[in-house]
Coordinates of N, CA, C and O in Angstrom, one line a residue:
M1 N 0.8 -1.2 0.0 CA 0.0 0.0 0.0 C 0.9 1.2 0.0 O 1.7 1.4 0.9
A2 N 0.8 2.1 -1.0 CA 1.6 3.3 -1.1 C 0.8 4.5 -0.7 O -0.4 4.6 -0.8
M3 N 1.5 5.4 -0.1 CA 0.9 6.6 0.4 C 1.6 7.8 -0.2 O 2.8 7.9 -0.2
T4 N 0.9 8.7 -0.7 CA 1.4 10.0 -1.3 C 0.9 11.2 -0.5 O -0.2 11.2 -0.1
V5 N 1.8 12.2 -0.5 CA 1.4 13.4 0.2 C 1.7 14.5 -0.8 O 2.7 14.6 -1.3
E6 N 0.7 15.4 -1.0 CA 0.9 16.5 -1.9 C 1.2 17.8 -1.0 O 0.4 18.0 -0.1
L7 N 2.2 18.5 -1.4 CA 2.6 19.7 -0.7 C 2.6 20.9 -1.6 O 3.6 21.2 -2.2
P8 N 1.4 21.6 -1.8 CA 1.3 22.7 -2.8 C 2.2 23.9 -2.3 O 2.7 24.6 -3.2
A9 N 2.5 24.1 -1.1 CA 3.3 25.2 -0.6 C 4.7 25.1 -1.2 O 5.4 26.1 -1.5
L10 N 5.3 23.9 -1.2 CA 6.6 23.7 -1.7 C 6.7 23.9 -3.2 O 7.7 24.4 -3.7
E11 N 5.7 23.6 -3.9 CA 5.7 23.9 -5.4 C 5.7 25.4 -5.7 O 6.4 25.8 -6.6
Q12 N 5.1 26.2 -4.8 CA 5.1 27.6 -5.0 C 6.5 28.2 -4.7 O 7.0 29.1 -5.3
V13 N 7.2 27.6 -3.7 CA 8.5 28.1 -3.4 C 9.5 27.8 -4.5 O 10.3 28.7 -4.9
D14 N 9.4 26.7 -5.2 CA 10.2 26.4 -6.3 C 10.0 27.4 -7.5 O 11.0 27.8 -8.1
T15 N 8.8 27.9 -7.7 CA 8.6 28.8 -8.8 C 9.1 30.2 -8.4 O 9.4 31.0 -9.3
M16 N 9.2 30.5 -7.1 CA 9.7 31.8 -6.7 C 11.2 31.9 -6.5 O 11.8 32.9 -6.4
A17 N 11.9 30.7 -6.6 CA 13.4 30.7 -6.4 C 14.0 31.4 -7.5 O 13.6 31.3 -8.7
P18 N 15.1 32.2 -7.3 CA 15.8 32.9 -8.4 C 16.5 31.8 -9.3 O 16.9 30.8 -8.8
H19 N 16.6 32.1 -10.5 CA 17.2 31.2 -11.5 C 18.7 31.3 -11.3 O 19.3 32.3 -11.0
A20 N 19.3 30.1 -11.6 CA 20.8 30.0 -11.6 C 21.4 30.9 -12.6 O 20.8 31.1 -13.7
P21 N 22.5 31.5 -12.4 CA 23.1 32.4 -13.4 C 23.5 31.6 -14.7 O 23.7 30.4 -14.6
S22 N 23.4 32.3 -15.8 CA 23.7 31.6 -17.0 C 25.2 31.2 -17.1 O 26.0 31.6 -16.3
G23 N 25.5 30.3 -18.0 CA 26.8 29.8 -18.2 C 27.8 30.9 -18.5 O 28.9 30.9 -18.1
R24 N 27.3 31.9 -19.3 CA 28.2 33.0 -19.7 C 28.5 33.8 -18.5 O 29.7 34.2 -18.4
L25 N 27.6 34.1 -17.7 CA 27.8 34.9 -16.5 C 28.8 34.2 -15.6 O 29.7 34.8 -15.0
R26 N 28.6 32.9 -15.4 CA 29.5 32.1 -14.6 C 30.9 32.1 -15.1 O 31.9 32.1 -14.4
R27 N 31.1 32.0 -16.5 CA 32.4 32.0 -17.1 C 33.1 33.4 -16.8 O 34.3 33.5 -16.7
L28 N 32.4 34.5 -16.8 CA 33.0 35.8 -16.5 C 33.2 36.0 -15.0 O 34.2 36.7 -14.7
A29 N 32.4 35.5 -14.2 CA 32.5 35.7 -12.7 C 33.7 35.0 -12.2 O 34.4 35.4 -11.2
R30 N 34.1 33.8 -12.7 CA 35.2 33.0 -12.1 C 36.5 33.8 -12.2 O 37.2 33.9 -11.2
P31 N 37.0 34.3 -13.4 CA 38.2 35.0 -13.4 C 38.1 36.3 -12.6 O 39.1 36.7 -11.9
A32 N 37.0 37.0 -12.6 CA 36.8 38.2 -11.8 C 37.0 37.9 -10.3 O 37.6 38.7 -9.6
L33 N 36.5 36.8 -9.9 CA 36.6 36.4 -8.5 C 38.1 36.1 -8.1 O 38.6 36.5 -7.1
G34 N 38.8 35.5 -9.1 CA 40.2 35.3 -8.9 C 41.1 36.6 -8.8 O 42.1 36.6 -8.2
L35 N 40.6 37.6 -9.5 CA 41.3 38.9 -9.4 C 41.0 39.7 -8.2 O 41.7 40.7 -7.9
L36 N 40.0 39.3 -7.5 CA 39.6 40.1 -6.3 C 40.7 40.3 -5.3 O 40.9 41.4 -4.8
L37 N 41.4 39.2 -4.9 CA 42.4 39.3 -3.9 C 43.6 40.2 -4.3 O 44.0 41.1 -3.6
P38 N 44.2 39.9 -5.5 CA 45.4 40.7 -5.9 C 45.0 42.2 -6.1 O 45.8 43.1 -5.7
V39 N 43.8 42.5 -6.6 CA 43.4 43.9 -6.8 C 43.2 44.5 -5.5 O 43.6 45.7 -5.2
G40 N 42.5 43.8 -4.6 CA 42.3 44.3 -3.2 C 43.6 44.6 -2.5 O 43.7 45.6 -1.8
L41 N 44.6 43.7 -2.6 CA 45.9 43.9 -1.9 C 46.6 45.1 -2.5 O 47.2 45.9 -1.8
A42 N 46.5 45.3 -3.9 CA 47.1 46.5 -4.5 C 46.4 47.8 -4.0 O 47.1 48.8 -3.8
L43 N 45.1 47.7 -3.9 CA 44.4 48.9 -3.4 C 44.8 49.2 -2.0 O 45.0 50.4 -1.6
A44 N 44.9 48.2 -1.1 CA 45.2 48.4 0.3 C 46.6 48.9 0.3 O 46.9 49.9 1.1
W45 N 47.6 48.4 -0.5 CA 48.9 48.9 -0.5 C 48.9 50.4 -0.9 O 49.6 51.2 -0.2
E46 N 48.2 50.8 -1.9 CA 48.2 52.2 -2.3 C 47.6 53.1 -1.3 O 48.1 54.2 -1.0
I47 N 46.5 52.6 -0.6 CA 45.9 53.4 0.4 C 46.8 53.6 1.6 O 47.0 54.7 2.1
I48 N 47.5 52.6 2.0 CA 48.4 52.6 3.2 C 49.6 53.6 2.9 O 49.9 54.4 3.7
V49 N 50.1 53.6 1.7 CA 51.2 54.4 1.3 C 50.7 55.9 1.2 O 51.4 56.8 1.7
R50 N 49.6 56.1 0.5 CA 49.1 57.5 0.3 C 48.7 58.1 1.6 O 48.9 59.4 1.8
L51 N 48.2 57.4 2.6 CA 47.9 57.9 3.9 C 49.1 58.1 4.8 O 49.0 58.7 5.9
G52 N 50.2 57.7 4.4 CA 51.5 57.8 5.2 C 51.5 56.9 6.3 O 52.3 57.1 7.3
L53 N 50.8 55.8 6.3 CA 50.8 54.8 7.4 C 52.1 54.0 7.4 O 52.4 53.3 8.4
S54 N 52.8 53.9 6.3 CA 54.0 53.2 6.2 C 55.0 54.0 5.4 O 54.8 54.4 4.3
T55 N 56.2 54.2 6.1 CA 57.2 54.9 5.4 C 58.5 54.0 5.3 O 59.6 54.5 5.0
D56 N 58.3 52.7 5.5 CA 59.5 51.8 5.5 C 59.8 51.3 4.1 O 59.8 50.1 3.9
G57 N 60.1 52.2 3.2 CA 60.6 51.7 1.9 C 59.5 51.3 0.9 O 59.8 50.8 -0.1
W58 N 58.2 51.5 1.3 CA 57.1 51.1 0.4 C 57.0 52.3 -0.6 O 56.9 53.4 -0.2
C59 N 57.0 52.0 -1.9 CA 56.7 53.0 -2.9 C 55.3 53.0 -3.3 O 54.6 52.0 -3.1
R60 N 54.9 54.1 -3.9 CA 53.5 54.1 -4.5 C 53.5 53.2 -5.7 O 54.5 53.0 -6.4
T61 N 52.3 52.7 -6.0 CA 52.2 51.8 -7.1 C 52.5 52.5 -8.5 O 53.0 51.9 -9.4
D62 N 52.2 53.8 -8.5 CA 52.5 54.5 -9.8 C 54.0 54.6 -10.0 O 54.5 54.5 -11.1
Q63 N 54.8 54.8 -8.9 CA 56.2 54.8 -9.0 C 56.7 53.4 -9.4 O 57.7 53.3 -10.2
L64 N 56.1 52.4 -8.9 CA 56.5 51.0 -9.2 C 56.3 50.8 -10.7 O 57.3 50.3 -11.4
F65 N 55.2 51.1 -11.2 CA 54.9 50.9 -12.7 C 55.8 51.8 -13.5 O 56.2 51.4 -14.6
A66 N 56.0 53.0 -13.1 CA 56.9 53.9 -13.8 C 58.3 53.3 -13.9 O 59.0 53.4 -15.0
T67 N 58.8 52.7 -12.8 CA 60.1 52.1 -12.8 C 60.1 50.9 -13.8 O 61.1 50.7 -14.5
I68 N 59.1 50.1 -13.8 CA 59.0 48.9 -14.7 C 59.0 49.4 -16.1 O 59.7 48.8 -17.0
V69 N 58.3 50.5 -16.5 CA 58.3 51.0 -17.8 C 59.6 51.5 -18.2 O 60.1 51.3 -19.3
E70 N 60.3 52.2 -17.3 CA 61.6 52.8 -17.5 C 62.6 51.7 -17.8 O 63.4 51.7 -18.7
L71 N 62.6 50.6 -17.0 CA 63.5 49.5 -17.2 C 63.2 48.7 -18.5 O 64.1 48.3 -19.2
A72 N 61.9 48.7 -18.9 CA 61.6 48.1 -20.2 C 62.1 48.9 -21.4 O 62.6 48.3 -22.3
R73 N 61.9 50.2 -21.3 CA 62.4 51.1 -22.4 C 63.9 51.0 -22.5 O 64.4 51.0 -23.6
S74 N 64.6 50.9 -21.4 CA 66.1 50.9 -21.5 C 66.6 49.5 -21.9 O 67.8 49.4 -22.2
G75 N 65.8 48.5 -21.9 CA 66.2 47.2 -22.2 C 66.8 46.4 -21.1 O 67.1 45.2 -21.2
E76 N 66.9 47.1 -19.9 CA 67.5 46.4 -18.7 C 66.5 45.3 -18.2 O 67.0 44.3 -17.7
L77 N 65.2 45.6 -18.3 CA 64.2 44.6 -17.8 C 64.3 43.3 -18.6 O 64.3 42.2 -18.0
A78 N 64.5 43.4 -19.9 CA 64.6 42.2 -20.8 C 65.9 41.4 -20.4 O 65.9 40.2 -20.4
R79 N 66.9 42.2 -20.1 CA 68.2 41.5 -19.8 C 68.0 40.7 -18.5 O 68.5 39.6 -18.3
H80 N 67.4 41.3 -17.5 CA 67.2 40.7 -16.2 C 66.2 39.5 -16.3 O 66.4 38.4 -15.7
I81 N 65.2 39.6 -17.2 CA 64.2 38.5 -17.4 C 65.0 37.3 -18.0 O 64.8 36.2 -17.6
M82 N 65.8 37.6 -19.0 CA 66.6 36.6 -19.7 C 67.5 35.9 -18.7 O 67.7 34.7 -18.7
A83 N 68.2 36.7 -17.8 CA 69.1 36.1 -16.8 C 68.3 35.1 -15.9 O 68.8 34.0 -15.6
T84 N 67.1 35.6 -15.5 CA 66.3 34.8 -14.6 C 65.9 33.5 -15.3 O 65.9 32.4 -14.7
L85 N 65.4 33.6 -16.5 CA 64.9 32.5 -17.3 C 66.1 31.5 -17.5 O 65.8 30.3 -17.4
T86 N 67.2 32.0 -17.8 CA 68.4 31.1 -18.0 C 68.7 30.3 -16.7 O 68.9 29.1 -16.8
R87 N 68.6 31.0 -15.6 CA 68.9 30.3 -14.3 C 67.8 29.3 -14.0 O 68.1 28.2 -13.5
V88 N 66.5 29.6 -14.3 CA 65.4 28.7 -14.1 C 65.6 27.4 -14.9 O 65.4 26.3 -14.5
V89 N 65.8 27.7 -16.2 CA 66.0 26.5 -17.2 C 67.2 25.7 -16.8 O 67.1 24.4 -16.8
A90 N 68.3 26.3 -16.4 CA 69.5 25.6 -16.0 C 69.2 24.7 -14.8 O 69.6 23.6 -14.7
G91 N 68.6 25.4 -13.8 CA 68.2 24.7 -12.6 C 67.3 23.5 -12.8 O 67.4 22.4 -12.2
F92 N 66.3 23.7 -13.6 CA 65.3 22.7 -13.9 C 66.0 21.5 -14.7 O 65.8 20.4 -14.3
G93 N 66.9 21.9 -15.6 CA 67.6 20.8 -16.4 C 68.5 20.0 -15.4 O 68.5 18.8 -15.5
L94 N 69.3 20.7 -14.6 CA 70.1 20.0 -13.6 C 69.3 19.1 -12.7 O 69.7 18.0 -12.4
G95 N 68.2 19.6 -12.3 CA 67.3 18.8 -11.4 C 66.7 17.6 -12.1 O 66.7 16.5 -11.5
V96 N 66.3 17.7 -13.3 CA 65.8 16.6 -14.1 C 66.9 15.6 -14.3 O 66.7 14.4 -14.0
I97 N 68.1 16.0 -14.7 CA 69.2 15.1 -15.0 C 69.6 14.3 -13.7 O 69.7 13.1 -13.6
S98 N 69.9 15.1 -12.6 CA 70.3 14.5 -11.4 C 69.2 13.6 -10.8 O 69.5 12.5 -10.3
G99 N 68.0 14.1 -10.8 CA 66.9 13.2 -10.3 C 66.7 12.0 -11.0 O 66.5 10.9 -10.4
T100 N 66.8 12.0 -12.3 CA 66.6 10.8 -13.2 C 67.8 9.8 -12.9 O 67.5 8.6 -12.7
V101 N 69.0 10.3 -12.9 CA 70.2 9.5 -12.7 C 70.1 8.8 -11.3 O 70.2 7.6 -11.1
L102 N 69.9 9.7 -10.2 CA 69.8 9.1 -8.9 C 68.6 8.2 -8.7 O 68.7 7.2 -8.0
G103 N 67.5 8.5 -9.3 CA 66.3 7.6 -9.2 C 66.6 6.3 -9.9 O 66.2 5.3 -9.4
A104 N 67.2 6.3 -11.1 CA 67.6 5.1 -11.7 C 68.5 4.2 -10.9 O 68.4 3.0 -10.8
I105 N 69.6 4.9 -10.4 CA 70.5 4.2 -9.6 C 69.9 3.6 -8.3 O 70.1 2.4 -8.0
S106 N 69.0 4.4 -7.7 CA 68.3 3.9 -6.5 C 67.3 2.8 -6.8 O 67.2 1.8 -6.0
G107 N 66.7 2.8 -8.0 CA 65.8 1.8 -8.3 C 66.5 0.5 -8.7 O 65.9 -0.6 -8.5
Y108 N 67.7 0.6 -9.2 CA 68.4 -0.6 -9.7 C 69.2 -1.2 -8.6 O 69.4 -2.4 -8.5
W109 N 69.8 -0.4 -7.7 CA 70.8 -0.9 -6.7 C 70.2 -0.6 -5.3 O 70.0 0.5 -4.9
G110 N 70.0 -1.7 -4.6 CA 69.4 -1.6 -3.2 C 70.2 -0.8 -2.2 O 69.7 0.0 -1.4
L111 N 71.5 -0.9 -2.3 CA 72.4 -0.2 -1.4 C 72.3 1.3 -1.6 O 72.3 2.1 -0.7
A112 N 72.3 1.7 -2.9 CA 72.1 3.1 -3.2 C 70.8 3.6 -2.7 O 70.7 4.8 -2.2
R113 N 69.7 2.9 -2.8 CA 68.4 3.3 -2.3 C 68.5 3.5 -0.8 O 68.0 4.5 -0.3
R114 N 69.1 2.6 -0.1 CA 69.2 2.7 1.4 C 70.1 3.9 1.8 O 69.9 4.5 2.8
L115 N 71.1 4.2 1.0 CA 72.0 5.4 1.3 C 71.3 6.7 0.9 O 71.4 7.7 1.7
L116 N 70.6 6.8 -0.2 CA 70.1 8.0 -0.8 C 68.7 8.4 -0.2 O 68.4 9.6 0.0
D117 N 67.9 7.4 0.0 CA 66.5 7.6 0.3 C 66.3 8.5 1.5 O 65.5 9.4 1.5
P118 N 67.0 8.2 2.7 CA 66.7 9.1 3.8 C 67.0 10.5 3.6 O 66.3 11.4 4.0
T119 N 68.1 10.8 2.9 CA 68.5 12.2 2.6 C 67.5 12.8 1.6 O 67.1 14.0 1.9
V120 N 67.1 12.1 0.6 CA 66.1 12.7 -0.3 C 64.8 12.9 0.4 O 64.2 14.0 0.2
Q121 N 64.3 12.0 1.2 CA 63.1 12.2 1.9 C 63.2 13.4 2.9 O 62.2 14.2 3.1
A122 N 64.3 13.6 3.5 CA 64.5 14.7 4.4 C 64.5 16.1 3.7 O 63.9 17.0 4.1
L123 N 65.2 16.1 2.5 CA 65.2 17.3 1.7 C 63.8 17.6 1.1 O 63.4 18.8 1.0
R124 N 63.1 16.6 0.8 CA 61.7 16.7 0.2 C 60.8 17.3 1.3 O 59.8 18.0 0.9
A125 N 61.0 17.1 2.5 CA 60.1 17.6 3.6 C 60.3 19.1 3.9 O 59.5 19.7 4.5
I126 N 61.4 19.7 3.4 CA 61.7 21.1 3.6 C 60.9 21.9 2.6 O 61.0 21.7 1.4
P127 N 60.0 22.8 3.0 CA 59.3 23.7 2.1 C 60.2 24.4 1.1 O 61.3 24.9 1.5
S128 N 59.7 24.6 -0.1 CA 60.5 25.3 -1.1 C 60.9 26.7 -0.7 O 62.1 27.1 -0.9
L129 N 60.1 27.4 0.0 CA 60.4 28.8 0.4 C 61.5 28.9 1.5 O 62.2 29.9 1.6
A130 N 61.7 27.8 2.2 CA 62.7 27.7 3.2 C 64.1 27.8 2.6 O 65.1 28.2 3.3
W131 N 64.3 27.4 1.3 CA 65.6 27.5 0.7 C 65.9 28.9 0.2 O 67.1 29.1 -0.1
V132 N 65.0 29.7 0.0 CA 65.2 31.1 -0.6 C 66.3 31.8 0.2 O 67.2 32.4 -0.5
P133 N 66.3 32.0 1.5 CA 67.4 32.7 2.1 C 68.8 32.2 1.9 O 69.7 33.0 1.7
L134 N 68.9 30.9 1.7 CA 70.2 30.3 1.5 C 70.7 30.7 0.1 O 71.9 31.0 -0.1
F135 N 69.8 30.7 -0.9 CA 70.2 31.1 -2.2 C 70.4 32.6 -2.4 O 71.3 33.0 -3.1
I136 N 69.7 33.4 -1.6 CA 69.9 34.9 -1.7 C 71.2 35.2 -1.1 O 72.0 35.9 -1.6
C137 N 71.5 34.6 0.1 CA 72.8 34.8 0.7 C 74.0 34.4 -0.2 O 75.0 35.0 -0.3
G138 N 73.8 33.2 -0.8 CA 74.8 32.7 -1.6 C 75.1 33.6 -2.9 O 76.2 33.8 -3.2
S139 N 74.0 34.1 -3.5 CA 74.2 34.9 -4.7 C 74.7 36.3 -4.3 O 75.5 36.9 -5.0
A140 N 74.3 36.8 -3.1 CA 74.8 38.1 -2.7 C 76.2 38.1 -2.3 O 77.0 39.1 -2.6
S141 N 76.7 37.0 -1.7 CA 78.1 37.0 -1.3 C 79.1 36.8 -2.4 O 80.2 37.1 -2.4
S142 N 78.6 36.2 -3.6 CA 79.5 35.9 -4.7 C 79.7 37.1 -5.6 O 80.6 37.1 -6.4
R143 N 78.8 38.2 -5.4 CA 79.0 39.4 -6.2 C 79.9 40.4 -5.5 O 79.8 40.5 -4.3
P144 N 80.7 41.1 -6.2 CA 81.5 42.1 -5.6 C 80.5 43.3 -5.2 O 79.6 43.6 -5.9
R145 N 80.8 43.9 -4.1 CA 79.9 45.0 -3.6 C 80.4 46.3 -4.2 O 81.6 46.5 -4.3
K146 N 79.4 47.1 -4.5 CA 79.8 48.5 -5.1 C 80.0 49.4 -3.9 O 79.3 49.4 -2.9
S147 N 81.0 50.2 -4.0 CA 81.3 51.2 -3.0 C 80.4 52.4 -3.3 O 80.2 52.8 -4.4
R148 N 80.0 53.1 -2.2 CA 79.1 54.2 -2.4 C 79.8 55.5 -2.1 O 80.6 55.8 -1.4

């Protein structure tokens, strides 16, 4: 024996519910939502500097963009970008080669795995950002300092 219950009040609520946004609106809203945080941070940065709440070396965003444009016009920005890309590609290449060789050796030879795996696992547990100060100090100490 089946029993049915009709609820006319719920049917009226369904007709009054707002319609879901169209696919086009959803496609536009997703990138806009992703821009919300960086744009908000840039606005907060500008407001803090303009109100004089921070004088610790923060520049105004218009000064920042003017410097970027000046470096681009002089060609210095392209030179720095190429130097950075060269370092990134070289580091990636060295990492791929050394990782492949050490991985193959560890996979083939049990003694190598027992020797290398604890060190590799310890290094893997260190967050990438934790290495940055070591590389900054290393690159800063290898350059000759300019006298003022």
